[in-house]
Tab-separated table of C-alpha atoms in Angstrom:
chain	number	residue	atom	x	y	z
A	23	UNK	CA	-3.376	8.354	-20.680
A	24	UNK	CA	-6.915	7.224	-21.562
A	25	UNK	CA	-9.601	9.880	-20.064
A	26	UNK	CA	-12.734	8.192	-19.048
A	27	UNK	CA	-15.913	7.907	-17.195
A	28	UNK	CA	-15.865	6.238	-13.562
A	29	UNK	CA	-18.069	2.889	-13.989
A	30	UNK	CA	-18.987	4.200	-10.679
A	31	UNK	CA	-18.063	6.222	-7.646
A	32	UNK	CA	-16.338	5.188	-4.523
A	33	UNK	CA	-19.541	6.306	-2.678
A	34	UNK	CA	-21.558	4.543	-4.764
A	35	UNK	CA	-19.381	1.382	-5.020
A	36	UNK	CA	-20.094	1.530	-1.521
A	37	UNK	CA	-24.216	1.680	-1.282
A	38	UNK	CA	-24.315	-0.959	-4.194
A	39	UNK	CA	-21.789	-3.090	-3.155
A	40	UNK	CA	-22.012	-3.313	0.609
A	41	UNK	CA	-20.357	-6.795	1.137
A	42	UNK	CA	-17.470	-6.015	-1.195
A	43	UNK	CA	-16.829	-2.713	0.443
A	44	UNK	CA	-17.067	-4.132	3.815
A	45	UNK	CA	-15.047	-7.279	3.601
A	46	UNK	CA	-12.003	-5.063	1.747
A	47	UNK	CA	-12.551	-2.764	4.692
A	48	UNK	CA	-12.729	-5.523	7.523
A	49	UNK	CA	-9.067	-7.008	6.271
A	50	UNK	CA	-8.352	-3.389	6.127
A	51	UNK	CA	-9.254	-2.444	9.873
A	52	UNK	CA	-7.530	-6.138	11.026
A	53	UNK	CA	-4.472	-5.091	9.599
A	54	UNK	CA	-4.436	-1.399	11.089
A	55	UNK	CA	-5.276	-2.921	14.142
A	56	UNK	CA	-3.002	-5.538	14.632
A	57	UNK	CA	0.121	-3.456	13.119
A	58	UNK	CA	0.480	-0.627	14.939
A	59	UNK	CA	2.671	1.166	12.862
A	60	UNK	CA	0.899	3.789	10.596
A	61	UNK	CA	3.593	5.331	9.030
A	62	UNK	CA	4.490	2.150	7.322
A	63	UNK	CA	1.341	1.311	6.608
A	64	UNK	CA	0.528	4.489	4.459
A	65	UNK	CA	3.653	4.156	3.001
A	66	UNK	CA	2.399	0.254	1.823
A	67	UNK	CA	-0.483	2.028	0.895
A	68	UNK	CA	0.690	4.746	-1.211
A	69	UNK	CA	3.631	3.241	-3.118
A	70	UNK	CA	1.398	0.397	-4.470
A	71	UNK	CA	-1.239	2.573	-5.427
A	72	UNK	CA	1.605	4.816	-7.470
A	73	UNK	CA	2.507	1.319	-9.182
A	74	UNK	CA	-0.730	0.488	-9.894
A	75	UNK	CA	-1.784	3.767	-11.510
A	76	UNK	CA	-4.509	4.545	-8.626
A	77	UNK	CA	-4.545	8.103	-8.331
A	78	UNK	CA	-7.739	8.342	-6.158
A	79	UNK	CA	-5.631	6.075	-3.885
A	80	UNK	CA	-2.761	7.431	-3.932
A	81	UNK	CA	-4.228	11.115	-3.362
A	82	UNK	CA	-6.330	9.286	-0.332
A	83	UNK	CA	-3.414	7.931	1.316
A	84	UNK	CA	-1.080	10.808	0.823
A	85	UNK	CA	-3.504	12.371	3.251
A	86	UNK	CA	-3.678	10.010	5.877
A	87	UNK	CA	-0.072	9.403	5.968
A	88	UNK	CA	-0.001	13.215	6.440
A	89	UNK	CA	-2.542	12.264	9.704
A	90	UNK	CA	-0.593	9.528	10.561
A	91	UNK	CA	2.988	11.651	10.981
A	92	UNK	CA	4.801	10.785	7.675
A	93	UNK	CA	6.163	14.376	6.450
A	94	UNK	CA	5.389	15.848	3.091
A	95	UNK	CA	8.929	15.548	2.219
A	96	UNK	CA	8.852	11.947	3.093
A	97	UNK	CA	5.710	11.165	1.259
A	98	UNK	CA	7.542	13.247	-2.157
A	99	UNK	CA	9.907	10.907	-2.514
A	100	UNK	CA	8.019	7.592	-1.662
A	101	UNK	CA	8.568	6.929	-5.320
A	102	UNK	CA	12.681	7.398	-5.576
A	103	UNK	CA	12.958	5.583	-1.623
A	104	UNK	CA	15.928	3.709	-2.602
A	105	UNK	CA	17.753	6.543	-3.380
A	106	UNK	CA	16.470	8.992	-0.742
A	107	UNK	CA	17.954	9.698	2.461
A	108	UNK	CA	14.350	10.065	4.092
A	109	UNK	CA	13.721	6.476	4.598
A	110	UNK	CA	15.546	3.988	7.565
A	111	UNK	CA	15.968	0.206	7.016
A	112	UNK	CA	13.050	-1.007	8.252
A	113	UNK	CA	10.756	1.503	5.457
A	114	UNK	CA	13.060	0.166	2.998
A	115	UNK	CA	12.246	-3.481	3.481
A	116	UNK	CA	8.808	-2.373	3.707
A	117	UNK	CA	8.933	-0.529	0.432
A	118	UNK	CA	10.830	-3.480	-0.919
A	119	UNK	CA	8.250	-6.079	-0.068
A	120	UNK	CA	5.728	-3.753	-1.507
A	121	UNK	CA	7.140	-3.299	-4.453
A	122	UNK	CA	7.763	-7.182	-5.492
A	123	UNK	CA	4.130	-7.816	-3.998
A	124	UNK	CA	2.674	-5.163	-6.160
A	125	UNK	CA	4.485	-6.463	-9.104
A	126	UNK	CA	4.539	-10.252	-8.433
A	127	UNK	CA	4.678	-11.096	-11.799
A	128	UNK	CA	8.112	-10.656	-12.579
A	129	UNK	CA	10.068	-10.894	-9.637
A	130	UNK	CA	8.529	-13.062	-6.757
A	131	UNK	CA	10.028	-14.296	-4.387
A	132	UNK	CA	12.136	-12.620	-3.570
A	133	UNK	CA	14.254	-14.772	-1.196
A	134	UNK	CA	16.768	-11.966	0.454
A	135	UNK	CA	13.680	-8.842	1.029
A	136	UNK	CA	12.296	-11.513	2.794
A	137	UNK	CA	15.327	-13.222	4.476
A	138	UNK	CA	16.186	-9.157	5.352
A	139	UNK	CA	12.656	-8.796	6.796
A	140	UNK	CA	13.106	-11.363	9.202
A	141	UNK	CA	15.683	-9.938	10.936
A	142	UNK	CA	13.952	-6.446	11.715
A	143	UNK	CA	10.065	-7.980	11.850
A	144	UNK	CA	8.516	-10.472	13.716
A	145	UNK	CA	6.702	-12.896	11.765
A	146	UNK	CA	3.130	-11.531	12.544
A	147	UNK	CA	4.461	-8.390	11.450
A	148	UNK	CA	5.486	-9.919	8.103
A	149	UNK	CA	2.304	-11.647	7.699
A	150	UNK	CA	0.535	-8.227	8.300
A	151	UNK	CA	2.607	-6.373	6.166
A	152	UNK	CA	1.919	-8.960	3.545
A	153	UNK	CA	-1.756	-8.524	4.204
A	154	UNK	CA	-1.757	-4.409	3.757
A	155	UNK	CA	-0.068	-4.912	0.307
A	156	UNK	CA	-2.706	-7.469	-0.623
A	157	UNK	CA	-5.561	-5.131	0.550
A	158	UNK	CA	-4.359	-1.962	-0.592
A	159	UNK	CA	-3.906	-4.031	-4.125
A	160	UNK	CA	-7.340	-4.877	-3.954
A	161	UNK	CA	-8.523	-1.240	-3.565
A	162	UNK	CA	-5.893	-0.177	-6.507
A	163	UNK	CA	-7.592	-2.509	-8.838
A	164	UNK	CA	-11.239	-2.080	-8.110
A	165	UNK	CA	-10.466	2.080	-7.999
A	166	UNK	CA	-8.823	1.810	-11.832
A	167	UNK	CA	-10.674	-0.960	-12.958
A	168	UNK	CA	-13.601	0.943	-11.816
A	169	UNK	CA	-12.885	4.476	-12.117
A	170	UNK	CA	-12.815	5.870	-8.826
C-alpha cells in the first residue's frame, strides 16, 4: 500500500543493534530447541507474519519451512488452513492459537483453542508454542515498523 524506504536493513539492524537482535534470537533458538517440531513452528512463523503484513518474514520463513519438510502446497494455503484439506488437527490448533495471539486484540482468550490444545499438547508444548507466536510477533513488528 504505502511504498517506502527501510529505516534500516535486517543486516544492519543487526550490527547496530546487537542486544536487540540477539535477545529476539536467543528466545528464538530456546523455542526451536525445546519444540522439536519444525513444521509447526514455520507454520507459527509464517501465518503471523502474513497477518502482520511482514513480507520479508513471511518470504524468510516460507523458505525454511521448505528446509524444514512443509510442502509448497502446504505452505500455499497456510492462509485458507481452515478450509484446506492439507492441514491435521494438531496444525489447526496451532494455526488457531496463532491466529488469536497475532490478533489479541479482538478475540483473546480464547477459552476452547486452548481447552482443544490441551488435549493434543503437553503443557510445555503450549507454553512454547505460545512463545514462537510471541517471538515471531516481535520480528513482524520490528521488520514493518522498520522496513526490512
Amino acid at each position: 500500500m504505502f511504498d517506502h524506504e527501510p529505516l534500516i536493513s535486517n543486516p544492519e539492524f543487526r550490527r547496530e543493534f546487537p542486544d536487540i537482535f540477539k535477545g529476539l534470537g536467543d528466545m528464538n533458538d530456546a523455542t526451536k530447541a525445546l519444540f522439536t517440531d519444525k513444521q509447526l513452528t514455520e507454520l507459527i512463523k509464517i501465518r503471523a507474519s502474513q497477518i502482520n503484513g511482514c513480507a520479508y518474514c513471511v518470504g524468510v520463513h516460507n523458505k525454511v519451512g521448505l528446509n524444514a519438510g512443509l510442502t509448497q502446497e502446504k505452505i500455499d494455503q497456510i492462509a485458507v488452513w481452515r478450509d484446506s484439506r492439507h492441514f491435521d488437527l494438531r496444525e489447526k490448533i496451532v494455526l488457531a492459537l496463532t491466529e488469536d495471539l497475532t490478533r489479541i486484540h479482538t478475540n483473546f482468550p480464547n477459552h476452547e483453542i486452548m481447552e482443544e490444545a490441551k488435549k493434543h499438547f503437553t503443557k510445555n508444548e503450549i507454553i512454547l508454542i505460545v512463545t514462537a507466536i510471541a517471538n515471531i510477533n516481535a520480528w513482524n513488528r520490528l521488520g514493518v515498523g522498520l522496513g526490512f
